PDB file of C-alpha atoms in Angstrom:
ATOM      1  CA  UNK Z 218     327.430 128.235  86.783  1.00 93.00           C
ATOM      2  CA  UNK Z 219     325.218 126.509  89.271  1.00 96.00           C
ATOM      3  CA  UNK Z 220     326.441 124.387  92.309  1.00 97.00           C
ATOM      4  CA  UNK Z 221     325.667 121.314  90.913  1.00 97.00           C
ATOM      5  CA  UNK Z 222     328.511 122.168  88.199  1.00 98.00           C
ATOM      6  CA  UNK Z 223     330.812 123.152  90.744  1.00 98.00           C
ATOM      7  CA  UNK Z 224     330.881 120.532  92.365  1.00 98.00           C
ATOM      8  CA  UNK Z 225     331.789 118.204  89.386  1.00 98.00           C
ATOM      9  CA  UNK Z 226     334.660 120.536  88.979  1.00 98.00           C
ATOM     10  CA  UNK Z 227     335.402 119.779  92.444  1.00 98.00           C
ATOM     11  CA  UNK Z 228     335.041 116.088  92.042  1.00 97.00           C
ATOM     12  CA  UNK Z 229     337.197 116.440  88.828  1.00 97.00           C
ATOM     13  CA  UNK Z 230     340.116 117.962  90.914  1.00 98.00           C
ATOM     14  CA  UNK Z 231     339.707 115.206  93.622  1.00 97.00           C
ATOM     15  CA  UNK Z 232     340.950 112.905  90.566  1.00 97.00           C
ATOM     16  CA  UNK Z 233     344.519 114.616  91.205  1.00 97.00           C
ATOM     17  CA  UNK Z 234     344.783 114.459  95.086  1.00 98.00           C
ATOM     18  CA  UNK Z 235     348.185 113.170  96.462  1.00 97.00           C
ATOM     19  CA  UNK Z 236     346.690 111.752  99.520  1.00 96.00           C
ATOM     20  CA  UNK Z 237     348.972 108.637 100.417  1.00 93.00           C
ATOM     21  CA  UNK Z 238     349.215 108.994 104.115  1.00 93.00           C
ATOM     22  CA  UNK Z 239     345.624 108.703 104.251  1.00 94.00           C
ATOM     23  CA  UNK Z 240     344.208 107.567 101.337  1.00 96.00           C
ATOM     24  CA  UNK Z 241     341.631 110.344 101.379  1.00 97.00           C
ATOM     25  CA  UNK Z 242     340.932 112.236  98.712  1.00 98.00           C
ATOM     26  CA  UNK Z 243     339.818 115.729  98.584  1.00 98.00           C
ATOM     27  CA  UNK Z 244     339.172 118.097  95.480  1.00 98.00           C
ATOM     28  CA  UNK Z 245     337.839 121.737  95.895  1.00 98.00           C
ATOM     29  CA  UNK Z 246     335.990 124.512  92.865  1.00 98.00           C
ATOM     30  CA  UNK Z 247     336.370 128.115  93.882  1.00 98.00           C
ATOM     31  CA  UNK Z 248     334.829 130.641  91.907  1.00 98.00           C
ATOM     32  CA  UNK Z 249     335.304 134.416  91.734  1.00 97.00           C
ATOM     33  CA  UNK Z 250     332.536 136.551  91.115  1.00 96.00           C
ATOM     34  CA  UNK Z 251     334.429 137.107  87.717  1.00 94.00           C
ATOM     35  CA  UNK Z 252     333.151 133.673  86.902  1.00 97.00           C
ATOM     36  CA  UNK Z 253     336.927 131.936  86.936  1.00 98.00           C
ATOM     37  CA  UNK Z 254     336.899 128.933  88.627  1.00 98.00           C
ATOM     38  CA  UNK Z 255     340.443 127.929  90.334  1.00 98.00           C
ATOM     39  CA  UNK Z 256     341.039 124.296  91.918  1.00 98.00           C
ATOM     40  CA  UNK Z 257     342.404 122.261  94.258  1.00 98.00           C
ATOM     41  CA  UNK Z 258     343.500 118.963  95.864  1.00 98.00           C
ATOM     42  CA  UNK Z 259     344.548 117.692  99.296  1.00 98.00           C
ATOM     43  CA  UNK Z 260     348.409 117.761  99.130  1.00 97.00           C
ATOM     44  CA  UNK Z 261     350.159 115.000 101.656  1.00 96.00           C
ATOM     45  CA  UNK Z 262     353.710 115.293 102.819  1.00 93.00           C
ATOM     46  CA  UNK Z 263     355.274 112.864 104.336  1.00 89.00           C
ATOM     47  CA  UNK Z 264     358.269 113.714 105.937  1.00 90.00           C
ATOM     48  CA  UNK Z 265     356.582 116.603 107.768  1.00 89.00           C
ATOM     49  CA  UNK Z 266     352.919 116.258 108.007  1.00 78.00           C
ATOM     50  CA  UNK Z 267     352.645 120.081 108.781  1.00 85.00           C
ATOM     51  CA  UNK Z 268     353.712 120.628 105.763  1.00 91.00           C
ATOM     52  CA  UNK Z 269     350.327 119.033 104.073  1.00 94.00           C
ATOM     53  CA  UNK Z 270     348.065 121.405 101.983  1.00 96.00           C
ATOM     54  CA  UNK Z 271     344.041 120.814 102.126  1.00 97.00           C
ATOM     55  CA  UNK Z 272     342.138 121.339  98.497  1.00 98.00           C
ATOM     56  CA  UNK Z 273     340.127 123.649 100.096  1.00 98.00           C
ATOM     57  CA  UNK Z 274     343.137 126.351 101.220  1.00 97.00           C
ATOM     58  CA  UNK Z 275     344.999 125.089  98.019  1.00 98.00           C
ATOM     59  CA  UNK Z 276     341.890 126.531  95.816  1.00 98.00           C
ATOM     60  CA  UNK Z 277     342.107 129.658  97.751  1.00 98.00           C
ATOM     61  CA  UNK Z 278     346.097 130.393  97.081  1.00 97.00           C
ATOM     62  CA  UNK Z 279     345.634 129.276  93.652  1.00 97.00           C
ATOM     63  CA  UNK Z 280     343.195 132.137  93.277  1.00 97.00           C
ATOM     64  CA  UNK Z 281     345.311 134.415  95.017  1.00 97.00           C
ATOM     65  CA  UNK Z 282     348.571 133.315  92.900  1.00 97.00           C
ATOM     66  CA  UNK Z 283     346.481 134.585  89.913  1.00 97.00           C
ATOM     67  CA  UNK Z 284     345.386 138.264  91.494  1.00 96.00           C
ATOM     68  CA  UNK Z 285     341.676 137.173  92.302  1.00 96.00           C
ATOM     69  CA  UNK Z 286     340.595 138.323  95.617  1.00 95.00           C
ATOM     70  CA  UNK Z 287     336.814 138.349  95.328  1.00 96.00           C
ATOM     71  CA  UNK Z 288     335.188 135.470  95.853  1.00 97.00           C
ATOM     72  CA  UNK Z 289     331.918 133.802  95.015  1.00 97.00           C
ATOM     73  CA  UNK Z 290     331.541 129.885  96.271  1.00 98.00           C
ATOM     74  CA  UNK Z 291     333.632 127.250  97.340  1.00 98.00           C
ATOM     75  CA  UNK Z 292     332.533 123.761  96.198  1.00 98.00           C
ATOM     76  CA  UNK Z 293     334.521 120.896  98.391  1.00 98.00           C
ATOM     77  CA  UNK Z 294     334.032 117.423  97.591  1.00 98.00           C
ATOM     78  CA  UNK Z 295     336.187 114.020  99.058  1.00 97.00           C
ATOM     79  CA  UNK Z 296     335.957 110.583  99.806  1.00 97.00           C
ATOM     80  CA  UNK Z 297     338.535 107.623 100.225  1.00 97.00           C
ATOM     81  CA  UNK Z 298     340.498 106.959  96.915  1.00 95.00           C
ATOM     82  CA  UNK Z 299     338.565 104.493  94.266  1.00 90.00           C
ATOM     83  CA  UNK Z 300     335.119 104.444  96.941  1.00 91.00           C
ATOM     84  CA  UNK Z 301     332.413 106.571  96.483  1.00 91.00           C
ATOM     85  CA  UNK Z 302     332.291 110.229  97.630  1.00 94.00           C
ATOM     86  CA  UNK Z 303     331.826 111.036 101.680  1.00 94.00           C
ATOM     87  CA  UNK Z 304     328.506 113.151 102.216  1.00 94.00           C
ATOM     88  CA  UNK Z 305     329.574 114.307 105.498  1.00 90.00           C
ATOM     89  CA  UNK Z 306     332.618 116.280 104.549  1.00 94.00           C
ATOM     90  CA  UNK Z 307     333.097 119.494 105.677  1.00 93.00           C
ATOM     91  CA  UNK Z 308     335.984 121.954 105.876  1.00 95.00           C
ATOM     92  CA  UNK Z 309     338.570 120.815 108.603  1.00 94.00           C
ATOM     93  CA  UNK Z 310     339.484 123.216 111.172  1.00 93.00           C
ATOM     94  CA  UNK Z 311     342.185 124.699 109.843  1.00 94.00           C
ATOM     95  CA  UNK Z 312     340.593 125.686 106.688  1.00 96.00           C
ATOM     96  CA  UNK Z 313     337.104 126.998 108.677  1.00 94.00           C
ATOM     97  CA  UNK Z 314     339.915 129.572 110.198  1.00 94.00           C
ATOM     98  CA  UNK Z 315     341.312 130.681 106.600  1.00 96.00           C
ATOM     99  CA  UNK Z 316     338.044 130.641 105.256  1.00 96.00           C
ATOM    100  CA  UNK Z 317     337.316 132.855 107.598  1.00 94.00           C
ATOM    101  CA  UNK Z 318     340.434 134.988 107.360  1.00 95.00           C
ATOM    102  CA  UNK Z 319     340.820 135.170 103.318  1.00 95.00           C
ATOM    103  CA  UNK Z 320     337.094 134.924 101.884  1.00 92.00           C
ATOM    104  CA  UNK Z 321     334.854 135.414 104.975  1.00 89.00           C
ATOM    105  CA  UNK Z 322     331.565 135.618 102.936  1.00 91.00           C
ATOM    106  CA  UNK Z 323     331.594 132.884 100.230  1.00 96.00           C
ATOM    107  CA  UNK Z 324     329.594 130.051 100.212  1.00 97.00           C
ATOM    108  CA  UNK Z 325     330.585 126.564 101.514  1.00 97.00           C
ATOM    109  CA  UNK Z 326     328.794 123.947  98.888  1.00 98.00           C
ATOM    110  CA  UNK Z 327     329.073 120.547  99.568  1.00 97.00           C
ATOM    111  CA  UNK Z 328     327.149 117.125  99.085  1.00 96.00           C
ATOM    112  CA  UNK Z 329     323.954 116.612 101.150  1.00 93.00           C
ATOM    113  CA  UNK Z 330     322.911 112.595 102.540  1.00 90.00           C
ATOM    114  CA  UNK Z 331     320.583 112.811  99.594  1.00 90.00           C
ATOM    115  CA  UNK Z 332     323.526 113.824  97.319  1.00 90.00           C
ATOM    116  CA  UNK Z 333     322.160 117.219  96.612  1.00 93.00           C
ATOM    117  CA  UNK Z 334     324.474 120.331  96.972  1.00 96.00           C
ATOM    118  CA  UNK Z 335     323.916 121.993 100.144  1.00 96.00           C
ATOM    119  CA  UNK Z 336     325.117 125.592 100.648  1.00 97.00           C
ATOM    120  CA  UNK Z 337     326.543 127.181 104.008  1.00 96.00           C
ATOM    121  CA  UNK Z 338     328.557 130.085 105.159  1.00 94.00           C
ATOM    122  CA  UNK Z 339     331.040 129.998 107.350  1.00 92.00           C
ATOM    123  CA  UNK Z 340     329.527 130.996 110.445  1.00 89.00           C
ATOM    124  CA  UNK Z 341     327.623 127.735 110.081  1.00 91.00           C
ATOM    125  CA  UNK Z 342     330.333 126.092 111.015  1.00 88.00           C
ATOM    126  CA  UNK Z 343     331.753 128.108 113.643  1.00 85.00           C
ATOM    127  CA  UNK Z 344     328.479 127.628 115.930  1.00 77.00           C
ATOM    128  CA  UNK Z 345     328.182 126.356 119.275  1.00 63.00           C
ATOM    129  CA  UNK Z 346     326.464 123.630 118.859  1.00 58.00           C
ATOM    130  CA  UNK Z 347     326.814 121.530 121.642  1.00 56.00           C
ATOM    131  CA  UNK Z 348     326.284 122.735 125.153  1.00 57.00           C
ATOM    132  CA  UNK Z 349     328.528 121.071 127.869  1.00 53.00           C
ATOM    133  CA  UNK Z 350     326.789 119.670 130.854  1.00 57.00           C
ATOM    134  CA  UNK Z 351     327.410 121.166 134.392  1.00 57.00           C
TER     135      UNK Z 351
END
């Protein structure tokens, strides 16, 4: 499976987000060096916001929930609900840190500006990459 195919998967699973705090739509393809792909979706709550789930930390559990531990690629795709896909997403915060924690080597795919699949680790995202001024 190539990343162009995983990211279709991801943009499948975006289809069953439950994003109505903020209307934002997220879908995530994780797949095991097995060749099993696992899903998922952003997951709002809104009673306690804390409570919310992003696709990409969803995929991983899913995975996990099923006994796979070794993992090959993360695809992550999202955009606002019924608009065309964001090319500037990237994991939040929280899920750079589990990421990091639970699958420390797979690869980040995501959309490029020229809607090509780009392909990171996670130290990419965990640079310095701004340098305060004195």
């Amino acid at each position: 499976m190539n990343s162009l195919d995983l990211l279709k998967i991801a943009e499948n699973a975006r289809k069953n987000a439950f994003c109505e705090i903020s209307n934002y739509a997220v879908g995530a393809a994780l797949i095991t060096k097995s060749g099993t792909v696992y899903i998922g979706t952003n997951i709002e709550e809104n009673t306690i916001p804390g409570l919310s789930n992003c696709a990409e930390r969803v995929a991983v559990q899913n995975a996990i929930s099923h006994g796979d531990r070794d993992f090959e690629a993360i695809a992550v795709v999202g955009g606002y609900v019924d608009d065309m896909l964001d090319y500037s997403i990237t994991p939040c915060g929280v899920c750079r840190q589990y990421i990091l924690d639970m699958c420390k080597d797979v690869k980040i795919i995501t959309y490029g500006k020229d809607g090509e699949p780009v392909i990171k680790r996670i130290d990419y995202y965990l640079q310095d990459k701004y340098e305060l001024k004195k």
